XYZ file of C-alpha atoms in Angstrom:
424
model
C -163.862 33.531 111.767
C -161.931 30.338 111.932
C -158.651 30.006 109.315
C -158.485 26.397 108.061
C -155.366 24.296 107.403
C -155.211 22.628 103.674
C -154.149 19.386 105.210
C -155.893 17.473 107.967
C -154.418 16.260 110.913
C -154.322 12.386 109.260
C -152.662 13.329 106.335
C -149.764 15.354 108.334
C -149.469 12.325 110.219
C -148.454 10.124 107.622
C -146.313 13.226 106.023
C -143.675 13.662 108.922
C -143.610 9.670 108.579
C -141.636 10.127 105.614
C -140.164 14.338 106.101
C -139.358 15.255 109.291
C -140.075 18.335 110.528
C -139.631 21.544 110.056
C -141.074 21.526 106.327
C -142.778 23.693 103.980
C -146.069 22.120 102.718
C -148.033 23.587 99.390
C -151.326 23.133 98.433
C -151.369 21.997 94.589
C -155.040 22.201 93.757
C -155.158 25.860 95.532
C -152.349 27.360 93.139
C -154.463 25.858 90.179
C -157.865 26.875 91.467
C -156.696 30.607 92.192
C -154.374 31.248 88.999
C -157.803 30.349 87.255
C -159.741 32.358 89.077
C -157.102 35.324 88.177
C -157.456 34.502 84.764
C -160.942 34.317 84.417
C -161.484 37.637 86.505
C -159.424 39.765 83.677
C -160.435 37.153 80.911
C -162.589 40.438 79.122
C -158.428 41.634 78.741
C -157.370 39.671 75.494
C -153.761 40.386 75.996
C -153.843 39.944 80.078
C -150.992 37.825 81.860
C -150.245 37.438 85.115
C -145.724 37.312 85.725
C -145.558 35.545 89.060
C -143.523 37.137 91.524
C -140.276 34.438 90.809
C -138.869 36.244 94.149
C -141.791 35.154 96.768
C -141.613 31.543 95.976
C -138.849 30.653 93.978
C -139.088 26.835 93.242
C -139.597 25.164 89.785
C -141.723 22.598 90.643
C -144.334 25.381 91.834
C -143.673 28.144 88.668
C -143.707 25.104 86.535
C -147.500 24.703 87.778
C -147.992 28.397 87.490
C -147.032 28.258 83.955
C -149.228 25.545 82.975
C -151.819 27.929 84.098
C -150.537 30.450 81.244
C -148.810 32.827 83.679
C -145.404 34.035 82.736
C -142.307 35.556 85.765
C -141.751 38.755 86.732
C -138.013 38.453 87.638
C -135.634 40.699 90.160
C -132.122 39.176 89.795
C -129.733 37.070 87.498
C -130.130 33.777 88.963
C -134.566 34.483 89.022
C -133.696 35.113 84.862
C -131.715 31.846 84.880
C -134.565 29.433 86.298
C -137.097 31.249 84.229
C -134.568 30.456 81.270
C -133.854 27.193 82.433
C -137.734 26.208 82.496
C -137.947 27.011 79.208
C -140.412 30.642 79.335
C -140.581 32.066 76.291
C -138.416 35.922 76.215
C -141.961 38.040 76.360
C -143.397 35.732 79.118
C -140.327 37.191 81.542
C -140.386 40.024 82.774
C -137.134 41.356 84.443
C -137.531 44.448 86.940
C -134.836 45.229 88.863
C -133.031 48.191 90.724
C -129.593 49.210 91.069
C -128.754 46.780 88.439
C -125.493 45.288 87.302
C -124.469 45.109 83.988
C -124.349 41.464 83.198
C -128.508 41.376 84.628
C -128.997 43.482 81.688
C -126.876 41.627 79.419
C -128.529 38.018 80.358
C -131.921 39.700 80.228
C -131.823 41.167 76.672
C -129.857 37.669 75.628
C -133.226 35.755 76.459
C -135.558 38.185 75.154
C -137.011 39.475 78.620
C -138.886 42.635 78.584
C -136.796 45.057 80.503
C -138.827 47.089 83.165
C -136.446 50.137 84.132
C -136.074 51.730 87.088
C -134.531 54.896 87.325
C -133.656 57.598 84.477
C -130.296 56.924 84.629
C -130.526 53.162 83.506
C -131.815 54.526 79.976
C -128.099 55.408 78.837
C -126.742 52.456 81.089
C -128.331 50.044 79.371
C -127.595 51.129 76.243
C -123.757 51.392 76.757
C -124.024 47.905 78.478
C -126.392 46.052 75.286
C -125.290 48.127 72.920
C -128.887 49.188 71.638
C -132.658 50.096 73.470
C -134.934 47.095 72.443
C -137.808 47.501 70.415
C -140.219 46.997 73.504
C -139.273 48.358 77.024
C -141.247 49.309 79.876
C -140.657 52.290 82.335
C -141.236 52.060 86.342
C -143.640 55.131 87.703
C -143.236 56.344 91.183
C -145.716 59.590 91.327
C -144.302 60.439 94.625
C -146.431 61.767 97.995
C -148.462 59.262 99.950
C -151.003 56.589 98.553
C -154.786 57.167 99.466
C -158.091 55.245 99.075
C -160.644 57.490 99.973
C -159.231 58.791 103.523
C -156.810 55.917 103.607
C -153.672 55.739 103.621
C -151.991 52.904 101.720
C -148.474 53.421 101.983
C -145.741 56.039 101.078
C -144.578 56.152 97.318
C -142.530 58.957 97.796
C -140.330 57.043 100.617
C -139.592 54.550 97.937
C -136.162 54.231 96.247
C -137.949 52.813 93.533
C -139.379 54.228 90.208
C -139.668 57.413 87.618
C -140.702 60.518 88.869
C -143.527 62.120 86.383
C -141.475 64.810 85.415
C -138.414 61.861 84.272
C -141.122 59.400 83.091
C -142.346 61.895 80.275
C -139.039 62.703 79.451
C -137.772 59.141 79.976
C -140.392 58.027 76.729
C -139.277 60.253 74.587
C -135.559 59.744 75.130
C -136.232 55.734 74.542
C -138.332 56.580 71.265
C -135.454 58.633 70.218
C -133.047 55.790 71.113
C -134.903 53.281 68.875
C -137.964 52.089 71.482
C -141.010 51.282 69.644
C -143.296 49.577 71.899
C -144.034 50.632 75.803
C -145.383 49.346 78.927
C -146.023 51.130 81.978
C -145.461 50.170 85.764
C -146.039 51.244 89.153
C -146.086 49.397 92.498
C -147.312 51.471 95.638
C -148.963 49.445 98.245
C -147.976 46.294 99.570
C -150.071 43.511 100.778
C -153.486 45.207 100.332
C -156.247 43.578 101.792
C -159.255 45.539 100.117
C -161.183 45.027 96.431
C -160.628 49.147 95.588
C -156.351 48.815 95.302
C -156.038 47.829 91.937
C -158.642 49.982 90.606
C -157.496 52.638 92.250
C -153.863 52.041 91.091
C -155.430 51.496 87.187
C -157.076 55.041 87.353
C -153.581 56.689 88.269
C -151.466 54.949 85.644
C -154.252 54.700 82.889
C -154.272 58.527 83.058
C -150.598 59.068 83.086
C -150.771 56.519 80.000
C -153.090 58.477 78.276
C -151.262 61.473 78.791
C -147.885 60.092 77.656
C -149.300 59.133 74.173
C -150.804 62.397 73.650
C -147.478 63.791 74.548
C -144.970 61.766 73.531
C -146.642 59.602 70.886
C -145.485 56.320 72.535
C -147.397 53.205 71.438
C -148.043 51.947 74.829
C -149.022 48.048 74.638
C -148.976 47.145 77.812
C -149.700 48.901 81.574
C -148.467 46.603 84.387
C -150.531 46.674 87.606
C -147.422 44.754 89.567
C -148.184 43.423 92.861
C -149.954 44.804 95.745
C -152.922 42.330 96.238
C -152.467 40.677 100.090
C -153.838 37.961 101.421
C -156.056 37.833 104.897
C -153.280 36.384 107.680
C -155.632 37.290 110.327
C -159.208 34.996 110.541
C -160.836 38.043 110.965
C -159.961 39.646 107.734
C -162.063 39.354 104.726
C -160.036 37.946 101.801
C -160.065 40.060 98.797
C -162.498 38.861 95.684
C -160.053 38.395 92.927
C -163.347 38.878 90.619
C -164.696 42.111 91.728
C -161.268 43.438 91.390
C -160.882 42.333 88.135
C -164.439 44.175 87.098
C -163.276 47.419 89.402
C -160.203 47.828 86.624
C -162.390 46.834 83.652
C -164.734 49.904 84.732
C -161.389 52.224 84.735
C -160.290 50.721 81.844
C -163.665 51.629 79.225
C -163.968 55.028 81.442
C -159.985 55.884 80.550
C -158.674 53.917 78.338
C -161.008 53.300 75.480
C -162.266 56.706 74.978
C -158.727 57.968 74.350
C -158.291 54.903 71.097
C -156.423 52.671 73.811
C -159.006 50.174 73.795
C -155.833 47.652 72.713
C -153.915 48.046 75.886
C -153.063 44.741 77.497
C -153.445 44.565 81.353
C -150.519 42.705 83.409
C -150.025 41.535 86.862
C -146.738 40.246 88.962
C -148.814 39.177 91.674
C -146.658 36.824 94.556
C -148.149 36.664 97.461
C -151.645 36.231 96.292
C -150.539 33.493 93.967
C -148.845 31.322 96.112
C -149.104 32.922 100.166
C -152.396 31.583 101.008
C -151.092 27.975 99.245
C -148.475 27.197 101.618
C -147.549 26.644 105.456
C -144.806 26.105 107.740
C -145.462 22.336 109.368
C -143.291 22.507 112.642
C -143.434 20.628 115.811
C -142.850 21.475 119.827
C -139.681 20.164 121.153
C -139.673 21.870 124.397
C -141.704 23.500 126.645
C -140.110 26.404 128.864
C -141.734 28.246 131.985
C -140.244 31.345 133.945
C -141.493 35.177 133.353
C -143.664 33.707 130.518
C -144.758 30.411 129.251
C -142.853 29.566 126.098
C -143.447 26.837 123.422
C -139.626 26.271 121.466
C -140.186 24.586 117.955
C -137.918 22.519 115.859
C -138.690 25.795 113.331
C -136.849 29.015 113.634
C -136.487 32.208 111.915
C -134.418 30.975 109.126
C -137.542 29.033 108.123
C -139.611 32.097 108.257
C -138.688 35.698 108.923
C -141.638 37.472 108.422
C -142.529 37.639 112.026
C -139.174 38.299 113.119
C -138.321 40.793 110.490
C -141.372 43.045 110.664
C -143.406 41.720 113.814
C -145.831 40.083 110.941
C -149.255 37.809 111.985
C -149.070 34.364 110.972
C -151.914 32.487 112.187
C -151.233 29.094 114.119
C -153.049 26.009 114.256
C -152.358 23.103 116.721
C -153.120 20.187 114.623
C -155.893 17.846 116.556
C -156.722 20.512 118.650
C -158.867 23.516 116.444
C -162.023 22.889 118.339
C -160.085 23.143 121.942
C -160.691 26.285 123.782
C -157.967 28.635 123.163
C -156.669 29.573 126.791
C -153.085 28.737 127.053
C -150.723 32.154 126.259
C -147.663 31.267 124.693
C -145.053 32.679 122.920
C -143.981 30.329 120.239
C -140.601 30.392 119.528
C -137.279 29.123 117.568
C -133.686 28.464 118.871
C -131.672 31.129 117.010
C -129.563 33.253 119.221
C -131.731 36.044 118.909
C -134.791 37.156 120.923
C -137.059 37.874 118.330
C -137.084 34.575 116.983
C -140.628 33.957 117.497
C -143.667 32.905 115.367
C -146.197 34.426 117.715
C -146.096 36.201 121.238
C -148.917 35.808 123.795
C -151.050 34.396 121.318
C -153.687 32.424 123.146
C -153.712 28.931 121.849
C -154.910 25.420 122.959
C -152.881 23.687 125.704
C -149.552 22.393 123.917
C -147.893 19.237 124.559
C -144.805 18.118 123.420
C -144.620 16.564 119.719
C -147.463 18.486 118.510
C -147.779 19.246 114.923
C -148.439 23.324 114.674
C -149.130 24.400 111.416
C -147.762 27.890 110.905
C -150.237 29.446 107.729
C -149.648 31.797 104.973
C -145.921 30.877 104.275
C -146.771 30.093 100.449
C -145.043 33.808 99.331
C -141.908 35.655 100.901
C -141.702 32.407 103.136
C -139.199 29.606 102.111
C -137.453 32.231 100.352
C -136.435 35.108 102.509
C -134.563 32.077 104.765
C -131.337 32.435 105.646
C -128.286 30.333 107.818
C -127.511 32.221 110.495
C -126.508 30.132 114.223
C -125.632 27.297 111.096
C -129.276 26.836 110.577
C -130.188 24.437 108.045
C -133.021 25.259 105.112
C -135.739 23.172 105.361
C -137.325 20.573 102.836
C -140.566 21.989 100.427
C -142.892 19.532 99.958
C -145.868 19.921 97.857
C -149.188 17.933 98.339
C -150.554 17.004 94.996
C -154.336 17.064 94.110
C -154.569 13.388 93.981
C -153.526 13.505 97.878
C -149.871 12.451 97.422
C -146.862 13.926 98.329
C -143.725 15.312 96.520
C -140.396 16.211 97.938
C -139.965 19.757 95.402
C -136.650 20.796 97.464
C -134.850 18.685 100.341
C -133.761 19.809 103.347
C -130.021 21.531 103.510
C -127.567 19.543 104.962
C -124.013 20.359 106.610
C -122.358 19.197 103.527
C -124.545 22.430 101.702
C -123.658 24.545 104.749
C -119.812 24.544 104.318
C -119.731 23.769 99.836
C -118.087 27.304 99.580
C -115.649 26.951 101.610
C -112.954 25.824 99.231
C -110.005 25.797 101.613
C -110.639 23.091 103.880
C -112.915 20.413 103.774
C -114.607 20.464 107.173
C -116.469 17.048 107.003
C -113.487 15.529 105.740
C -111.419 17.034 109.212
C -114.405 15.780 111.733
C -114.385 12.325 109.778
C -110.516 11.939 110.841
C -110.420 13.148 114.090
């Protein structure tokens, strides 16, 4: 199966006329056509949202198109709250989870109206010594513990997780919050990442639609809301099927009438905090080959590094490449393709067999749309790059520029570096 870039070689061409590379590139009409595929695939849920992920791709040009697609944030720190704030979201359309959470992330979040999404028994009594009060409508974080199966298959590990309610602190959570003034309750759970299969979020409804259930009967709570979270991946390798955002959609509605609306929840809304199917597919790393190196292996250095994208780095993660001009060329050149940060695993890809490579080829580096951009970083110096986002009309639009040296050293307060090379 071949993976296609969103931009042809011509357009790049004129791009890096104007941006020079390294760059991050987004696909505008993608992010439209999948946030309305999302919405149409849970559109039999009246009260379904989706709160983009604000941490995978955290630019405002980008969650500003996102929200003219009706989807609200789903927020992890003070600053996330203060763009959400900042581009004008209304309180119940951000949703703040967090863990380990200071007391002024509280403060900010209950100050805007953000629905709280706690994450550990202990927060109940925090919060309320930090606000002063529980708000009317709060949600709870579930974390049943053990390992995560569908069918024979293992997902991931819940109960290696620092995040979450047990079952036991969950049930006793709800009624301490309804005793505390709560009136209205949402549910969470997150436990598999990056799933690449249609079952996951049915499978993760059936579990937390039961425990719902089971909370009401039990506690009385009026649950409104049960929060899916994240968890639906994306295919980075051509050979993996991409899930259907539409059969998944139907999967929960069949969990929903077999759970929900027998036991009078009929009126539960359905929510999502999907990132990195939102926005990962939408965006890619546009880098070019400096240098070419040869000794115990053949080696392909870009102008790109690690601080442009981790992922492989970091976990050893597949990020199909594409050597612009050359898709149809027989792939049977092994290269690792690397950065120039002072560490060895700075490397996109390692012998991954790829057309021959010249120097000043364009290599498009896919899937960087979520958890790309944003998990960069400055180490060696490094610089951020520039985001650019390629409109549906074909045009172009610098959404963040590149760092500069003058960004590098703005907290140092002391001395004023530039000034000191300037009079040397």
């Amino acid at each position: 199966m071949k993976k296609e870039p969103f931009v042809t070689k011509e357009q790049l061409e004129e791009i890096v006329k104007e941006y020079p590379t390294p760059f991050h590139l987004y696909d505008e009409k993608g992010i439209r056509e999948n946030a309305k595929a999302l919405k149409e695939a849970f559109s039999w849920n009246k009260g379904f949202k989706e709160y983009f992920a604000v941490k995978a791709t955290p630019n405002p040009f980008l969650i500003n198109i996102l929200k003219d697609c009706g989807c609200g944030c789903d927020c992890s720190s003070l600053t996330e709250l203060m763009l959400a704030d900042a581009l004008h979201f209304a309180g119940t359309d951000i949703m703040f989870s967090s863990n380990t959470t200071p007391a002024e992330e509280f403060q900010f979040a209950d100050e805007i109206g953000a629905i709280i999404n706690l994450d550990d028994f202990t927060h109940i009594d925090f919060l309320e010594k930090t606000i002063g009060h529980i708000p009317e409508t709060i949600s709870c974080r579930y974390n049943p513990g053990g390992v995560f199966k569908i069918s024979n298959s293992i997902m991931d590990n819940p109960g290696d997780a620092k995040y979450g309610f047990t079952t036991e602190q969950l049930f006793e959570g709800f009624k301490v919050l309804k005793e505390k003034g709560a009136k209205h309750f949402g549910l969470h759970a997150f436990l598999a990442s990056n799933t690449v299969t249609n079952d996951y979020y049915p499978t993760l409804a059936r579990t937390l639609f039961e425990v719902a259930v089971k909370l009401k009967e039990e506690t009385g709570a009026d649950i409104r809301f049960i929060n899916l979270s994240g968890g639906i991946g994306i295919p980075y390798r051509p050979e993996e099927e991409a899930n259907d955002i539409r059969a998944i959609g139907e999967g929960v509605r069949k969990v929903y009438e077999e759970v929900l609306v027998p036991a009078g929840m009929g009126d539960v809304a359905i929510f999502a905090e999907l990132g990195r199917f939102m926005m990962g597919p939408y965006g890619c790393l546009v880098t070019k080959a400096i240098h070419q190196k040869h000794t115990h292996k053949e080696y392909i250095g870009c102008d790109a590094c690690a601080v442009n994208l981790m992922r492989p780095a970091m976990y050893g993660a597949y990020h199909h490449i594409t050597v612009m001009g050359k898709d149809n060329s027989v792939c049977d050149h092994k290269y690792d393709i690397t950065g120039s940060l002072c560490e060895n695993n700075d490397k996109f890809a390692i012998d991954r067999m790829l057309p021959r490579i010249d120097i000043g080829d364009l290599l498009v580096i896919h899937d960087t749309g979520a958890h790309g951009f944003s998990m960069g970083y400055n180490y060696n110096g490094k610089l951020k790059s520039a985001e650019i986002l390629l409109k549906e009309d074909g045009s172009t639009q610098l959404i963040r520029r590149a760092e500069t040296p003058k960004d590098y050293f703005a907290t140092f307060d002391c001395f004023d570096i530039l000034k000191d090379m300037k009079e040397r």
